[in-house]
Tab-separated table of C-alpha atoms in Angstrom:
chain	number	residue	atom	x	y	z
A	1	GLN	CA	0.000	0.000	0.000
A	2	SER	CA	1.425	3.350	-1.096
A	3	VAL	CA	1.958	6.208	1.345
A	4	LEU	CA	0.390	8.748	-1.015
A	5	THR	CA	-3.130	8.060	-2.256
A	6	GLN	CA	-4.097	8.469	-5.900
A	7	PRO	CA	-7.172	7.262	-7.781
A	8	PRO	CA	-6.272	4.093	-9.708
A	9	SER	CA	-7.770	5.371	-12.931
A	10	ALA	CA	-8.911	8.499	-14.719
A	11	SER	CA	-10.220	9.173	-18.186
A	12	GLY	CA	-11.153	11.937	-20.555
A	13	THR	CA	-11.782	12.724	-24.182
A	14	PRO	CA	-9.425	14.668	-26.433
A	15	GLY	CA	-9.422	18.368	-25.601
A	16	GLN	CA	-10.823	17.906	-22.127
A	17	THR	CA	-9.136	18.805	-18.861
A	18	VAL	CA	-8.407	15.953	-16.460
A	19	THR	CA	-7.305	16.339	-12.850
A	20	ILE	CA	-5.510	13.673	-10.823
A	21	SER	CA	-5.431	13.989	-7.061
A	22	CYS	CA	-2.773	12.940	-4.566
A	23	SER	CA	-3.411	12.800	-0.838
A	24	GLY	CA	-0.772	12.526	1.856
A	25	SER	CA	-0.040	13.629	5.391
A	26	SER	CA	1.793	16.221	7.431
A	27	SER	CA	5.096	14.364	7.143
A	28	ASN	CA	5.125	14.443	3.352
A	29	ILE	CA	2.858	16.693	1.261
A	30	GLY	CA	1.992	18.805	4.283
A	31	SER	CA	5.572	19.937	4.715
A	32	ASN	CA	7.422	19.182	1.476
A	33	SER	CA	7.182	19.777	-2.236
A	34	VAL	CA	5.226	17.513	-4.569
A	35	TYR	CA	6.508	15.992	-7.802
A	36	TRP	CA	4.591	14.415	-10.682
A	37	TYR	CA	5.757	11.765	-13.126
A	38	GLN	CA	4.458	10.309	-16.365
A	39	GLN	CA	5.364	6.735	-17.232
A	40	LEU	CA	4.767	5.156	-20.599
A	41	PRO	CA	4.848	1.337	-20.838
A	42	GLY	CA	8.339	-0.087	-20.680
A	43	THR	CA	10.026	3.240	-20.019
A	44	ALA	CA	11.468	5.092	-17.050
A	45	PRO	CA	9.308	7.713	-15.350
A	46	LYS	CA	9.527	11.218	-16.767
A	47	LEU	CA	9.356	14.246	-14.490
A	48	LEU	CA	6.401	16.486	-15.354
A	49	ILE	CA	6.200	18.788	-12.326
A	50	TYR	CA	8.753	19.551	-9.621
A	51	ARG	CA	8.471	21.664	-6.471
A	52	ASN	CA	4.661	21.652	-6.627
A	53	ASN	CA	4.151	23.648	-9.803
A	54	GLN	CA	7.382	23.967	-11.792
A	55	ARG	CA	7.763	22.387	-15.218
A	56	PRO	CA	11.088	21.090	-16.499
A	57	SER	CA	12.206	22.389	-19.841
A	58	GLY	CA	10.295	20.704	-22.641
A	59	VAL	CA	7.177	19.799	-20.650
A	60	PRO	CA	4.148	21.458	-22.261
A	61	ASP	CA	2.232	24.040	-20.271
A	62	ARG	CA	-0.835	21.810	-20.621
A	63	PHE	CA	0.520	20.136	-17.502
A	64	SER	CA	0.168	22.028	-14.237
A	65	GLY	CA	0.492	21.166	-10.580
A	66	SER	CA	-0.782	22.556	-7.326
A	67	ARG	CA	-0.543	21.765	-3.626
A	68	SER	CA	-2.810	22.677	-0.725
A	69	GLY	CA	-2.403	21.368	2.787
A	70	THR	CA	-1.792	17.638	2.608
A	71	SER	CA	-3.117	17.213	-0.915
A	72	ALA	CA	-1.922	17.961	-4.402
A	73	SER	CA	-3.248	17.701	-7.909
A	74	LEU	CA	-2.053	17.429	-11.475
A	75	ALA	CA	-4.144	18.997	-14.200
A	76	ILE	CA	-3.802	18.077	-17.850
A	77	SER	CA	-5.598	20.426	-20.212
A	78	GLY	CA	-6.223	19.967	-23.919
A	79	LEU	CA	-6.004	16.205	-23.444
A	80	ARG	CA	-4.241	14.352	-26.249
A	81	SER	CA	-4.033	10.657	-27.113
A	82	GLU	CA	-0.326	10.626	-26.299
A	83	ASP	CA	-1.148	11.605	-22.709
A	84	GLU	CA	-2.407	8.060	-22.121
A	85	ALA	CA	0.022	6.781	-19.489
A	86	ASP	CA	0.499	6.088	-15.799
A	87	TYR	CA	0.945	9.131	-13.557
A	88	TYR	CA	2.636	9.124	-10.163
A	89	CYS	CA	2.900	11.737	-7.456
A	90	ALA	CA	5.848	11.870	-5.061
A	91	ALA	CA	6.927	13.881	-2.058
A	92	TRP	CA	9.762	13.807	0.425
A	93	ASP	CA	8.673	12.188	3.690
A	94	ASP	CA	10.405	13.361	6.836
A	95	SER	CA	9.531	10.159	8.697
A	96	VAL	CA	11.417	7.915	6.254
A	97	SER	CA	14.087	10.418	5.189
A	98	GLY	CA	13.285	9.654	1.596
A	99	PRO	CA	10.618	10.164	-1.036
A	100	VAL	CA	7.289	8.388	-1.018
A	101	PHE	CA	5.126	7.751	-4.051
A	102	GLY	CA	1.482	7.404	-4.879
A	103	GLY	CA	0.201	4.111	-6.257
A	104	GLY	CA	-0.216	5.596	-9.714
A	105	THR	CA	-3.164	6.652	-11.832
A	106	LYS	CA	-3.768	5.077	-15.210
A	107	LEU	CA	-5.057	7.746	-17.569
A	108	THR	CA	-7.139	6.617	-20.506
A	109	VAL	CA	-7.916	8.954	-23.383
A	110	LEU	CA	-11.254	7.853	-24.761
B	1	GLU	CA	24.168	14.270	-23.010
B	2	VAL	CA	23.222	13.227	-19.487
B	3	GLN	CA	23.193	9.487	-18.955
B	4	LEU	CA	22.625	7.120	-16.077
B	5	VAL	CA	23.217	3.534	-17.102
B	6	GLU	CA	22.358	0.675	-14.767
B	7	SER	CA	23.832	-2.789	-15.051
B	8	GLY	CA	24.135	-5.940	-12.997
B	9	GLY	CA	20.559	-7.160	-12.975
B	10	GLY	CA	19.581	-10.740	-13.697
B	11	LEU	CA	18.122	-13.925	-12.287
B	12	VAL	CA	19.173	-14.941	-8.788
B	13	GLN	CA	17.945	-17.552	-6.350
B	14	PRO	CA	16.294	-16.584	-3.057
B	15	GLY	CA	18.966	-15.862	-0.486
B	16	GLY	CA	21.474	-14.913	-3.158
B	17	SER	CA	23.261	-11.658	-3.880
B	18	LEU	CA	23.592	-9.198	-6.747
B	19	ARG	CA	25.466	-5.966	-7.188
B	20	LEU	CA	23.908	-3.260	-9.306
B	21	SER	CA	25.995	-0.521	-10.840
B	22	CYS	CA	24.968	2.920	-12.056
B	23	ALA	CA	27.372	4.748	-14.350
B	24	ALA	CA	26.799	8.484	-14.739
B	25	SER	CA	27.981	10.877	-17.414
B	26	GLY	CA	27.184	14.301	-18.807
B	27	PHE	CA	26.607	16.153	-15.550
B	28	ALA	CA	28.420	17.112	-12.321
B	29	PHE	CA	27.834	13.737	-10.673
B	30	ARG	CA	29.871	14.483	-7.575
B	31	ASN	CA	27.639	17.429	-6.671
B	32	TYR	CA	24.417	15.443	-6.243
B	33	SER	CA	22.753	12.778	-4.165
B	34	ILE	CA	21.842	9.599	-6.028
B	35	HIS	CA	18.873	7.359	-5.266
B	36	TRP	CA	17.664	3.900	-6.214
B	37	VAL	CA	13.961	3.384	-6.934
B	38	ARG	CA	12.387	0.068	-7.861
B	39	GLN	CA	9.211	-1.027	-9.581
B	40	ALA	CA	7.837	-4.536	-9.248
B	41	PRO	CA	6.076	-5.918	-12.344
B	42	GLY	CA	2.753	-4.152	-12.823
B	43	MET	CA	3.207	-2.156	-9.632
B	44	GLY	CA	4.136	1.365	-8.591
B	45	LEU	CA	7.397	3.109	-7.761
B	46	VAL	CA	9.132	2.481	-4.441
B	47	TRP	CA	12.138	4.319	-3.067
B	48	ILE	CA	14.929	2.021	-1.905
B	49	SER	CA	18.020	3.969	-0.950
B	50	ARG	CA	19.969	7.190	-1.283
B	51	ILE	CA	23.518	8.393	-0.871
B	52	ASN	CA	24.661	11.963	-0.523
B	53	ARG	CA	27.224	13.596	-2.751
B	54	ASP	CA	30.351	12.550	-0.883
B	55	GLY	CA	29.045	9.208	0.372
B	56	SER	CA	29.017	10.227	4.024
B	57	ALA	CA	25.261	9.893	4.465
B	58	LYS	CA	23.107	6.959	3.387
B	59	ALA	CA	19.517	5.977	3.964
B	60	TYR	CA	17.430	2.903	3.231
B	61	ALA	CA	13.795	1.925	3.070
B	62	GLY	CA	12.746	-0.368	5.878
B	63	SER	CA	12.127	-3.241	3.471
B	64	VAL	CA	15.812	-3.431	2.482
B	65	LYS	CA	17.620	-2.104	5.549
B	66	GLY	CA	20.313	-4.497	6.691
B	67	ARG	CA	20.279	-6.370	3.376
B	68	PHE	CA	21.196	-3.674	0.811
B	69	THR	CA	24.217	-1.377	0.871
B	70	ILE	CA	24.667	1.718	-1.277
B	71	SER	CA	28.050	3.219	-2.103
B	72	ARG	CA	29.623	5.565	-4.625
B	73	ASP	CA	32.933	6.258	-6.301
B	74	ASN	CA	33.093	9.861	-7.455
B	75	ALA	CA	36.360	9.242	-9.297
B	76	LYS	CA	34.530	6.728	-11.493
B	77	ASN	CA	31.133	8.509	-11.534
B	78	THR	CA	29.546	5.310	-10.273
B	79	VAL	CA	27.007	4.291	-7.641
B	80	LEU	CA	26.710	0.688	-6.472
B	81	LEU	CA	23.868	-1.152	-4.785
B	82	GLN	CA	24.949	-4.386	-3.108
B	83	MET	CA	21.902	-6.568	-2.560
B	84	ASN	CA	22.174	-9.553	-0.196
B	85	SER	CA	19.676	-12.066	1.169
B	86	LEU	CA	17.428	-11.468	-1.801
B	87	ARG	CA	13.765	-12.414	-1.586
B	88	ALA	CA	11.075	-13.016	-4.187
B	89	GLU	CA	9.535	-9.675	-3.265
B	90	ASP	CA	12.752	-7.907	-4.366
B	91	THR	CA	11.898	-8.809	-7.962
B	92	ALA	CA	11.625	-5.497	-9.797
B	93	VAL	CA	13.145	-3.092	-12.270
B	94	TYR	CA	15.707	-1.027	-10.390
B	95	TYR	CA	16.244	2.579	-11.456
B	96	CYS	CA	19.172	4.819	-10.612
B	97	VAL	CA	17.983	8.399	-10.177
B	98	CYS	CA	19.491	11.827	-9.748
B	99	PRO	CA	16.319	13.612	-8.687
B	100	THR	CA	15.130	17.113	-8.030
B	101	TRP	CA	13.866	15.949	-4.583
B	102	GLY	CA	15.861	17.810	-1.986
B	103	GLN	CA	18.309	19.176	-4.547
B	104	PRO	CA	17.455	22.837	-5.143
B	105	LEU	CA	20.098	23.293	-7.845
B	106	LEU	CA	18.425	20.742	-10.113
B	107	TYR	CA	15.568	21.637	-12.441
B	108	GLU	CA	15.076	18.210	-13.967
B	109	ASP	CA	15.464	14.576	-12.943
B	110	TYR	CA	17.900	12.155	-14.447
B	111	TRP	CA	16.750	8.509	-14.572
B	112	GLY	CA	18.474	5.453	-15.913
B	113	GLN	CA	16.717	2.964	-18.175
B	114	GLY	CA	16.432	0.459	-15.341
B	115	THR	CA	17.788	-3.031	-14.789
B	116	LEU	CA	15.595	-6.044	-14.063
B	117	VAL	CA	16.265	-8.165	-11.000
B	118	THR	CA	14.404	-11.457	-10.791
B	119	VAL	CA	14.569	-13.488	-7.603
B	120	SER	CA	13.324	-17.007	-8.235
B	121	SER	CA	14.323	-20.614	-7.788
């Protein structure tokens, strides 16, 4: 069982906006930055959002992140077929002195 | 080009040992902490271990503490993960990561391609 809680699945149609939630506690999201990853089958995770709402170079601005209290969310606007992937949230956890991850959300583009 | 290349994975019997290696290039390796993250087949990501930039501080997840040892050689731009007393539940793809977590001077993550460890008789 993952420390951070994500919905196992999400879906949307092309052009829609989809939001994926991530719930944690005071030892992780409540006191540390949140990170979001996209993972395509058979590949390493790719960083989409770091430090709650920052995008690495090359990540489209269709992807945005936010954090409030012990929860965070990833929004994907203008949904595209190539966005179909698994998405993971992560945050440093002071109680384990390392990062913890969500269980992942499988996004389906209908 | 930044690269992290893992090697050393394979099939091992329960109770056996493996040593994973992570070779880094294309960035200032010695300035950053390096982590190992694993992913069991069909499952999510799990943090395993980390080592700080000069090797003086290490941390482990509870599931591997006492069995796995992380080390680094900054002269060779390499991080090692010695895995002993392996169990079936250690079966996973192991990723070497130079992450943005806790490293304010980084604005992107660097991940290796992963190496598969299979523990089975």
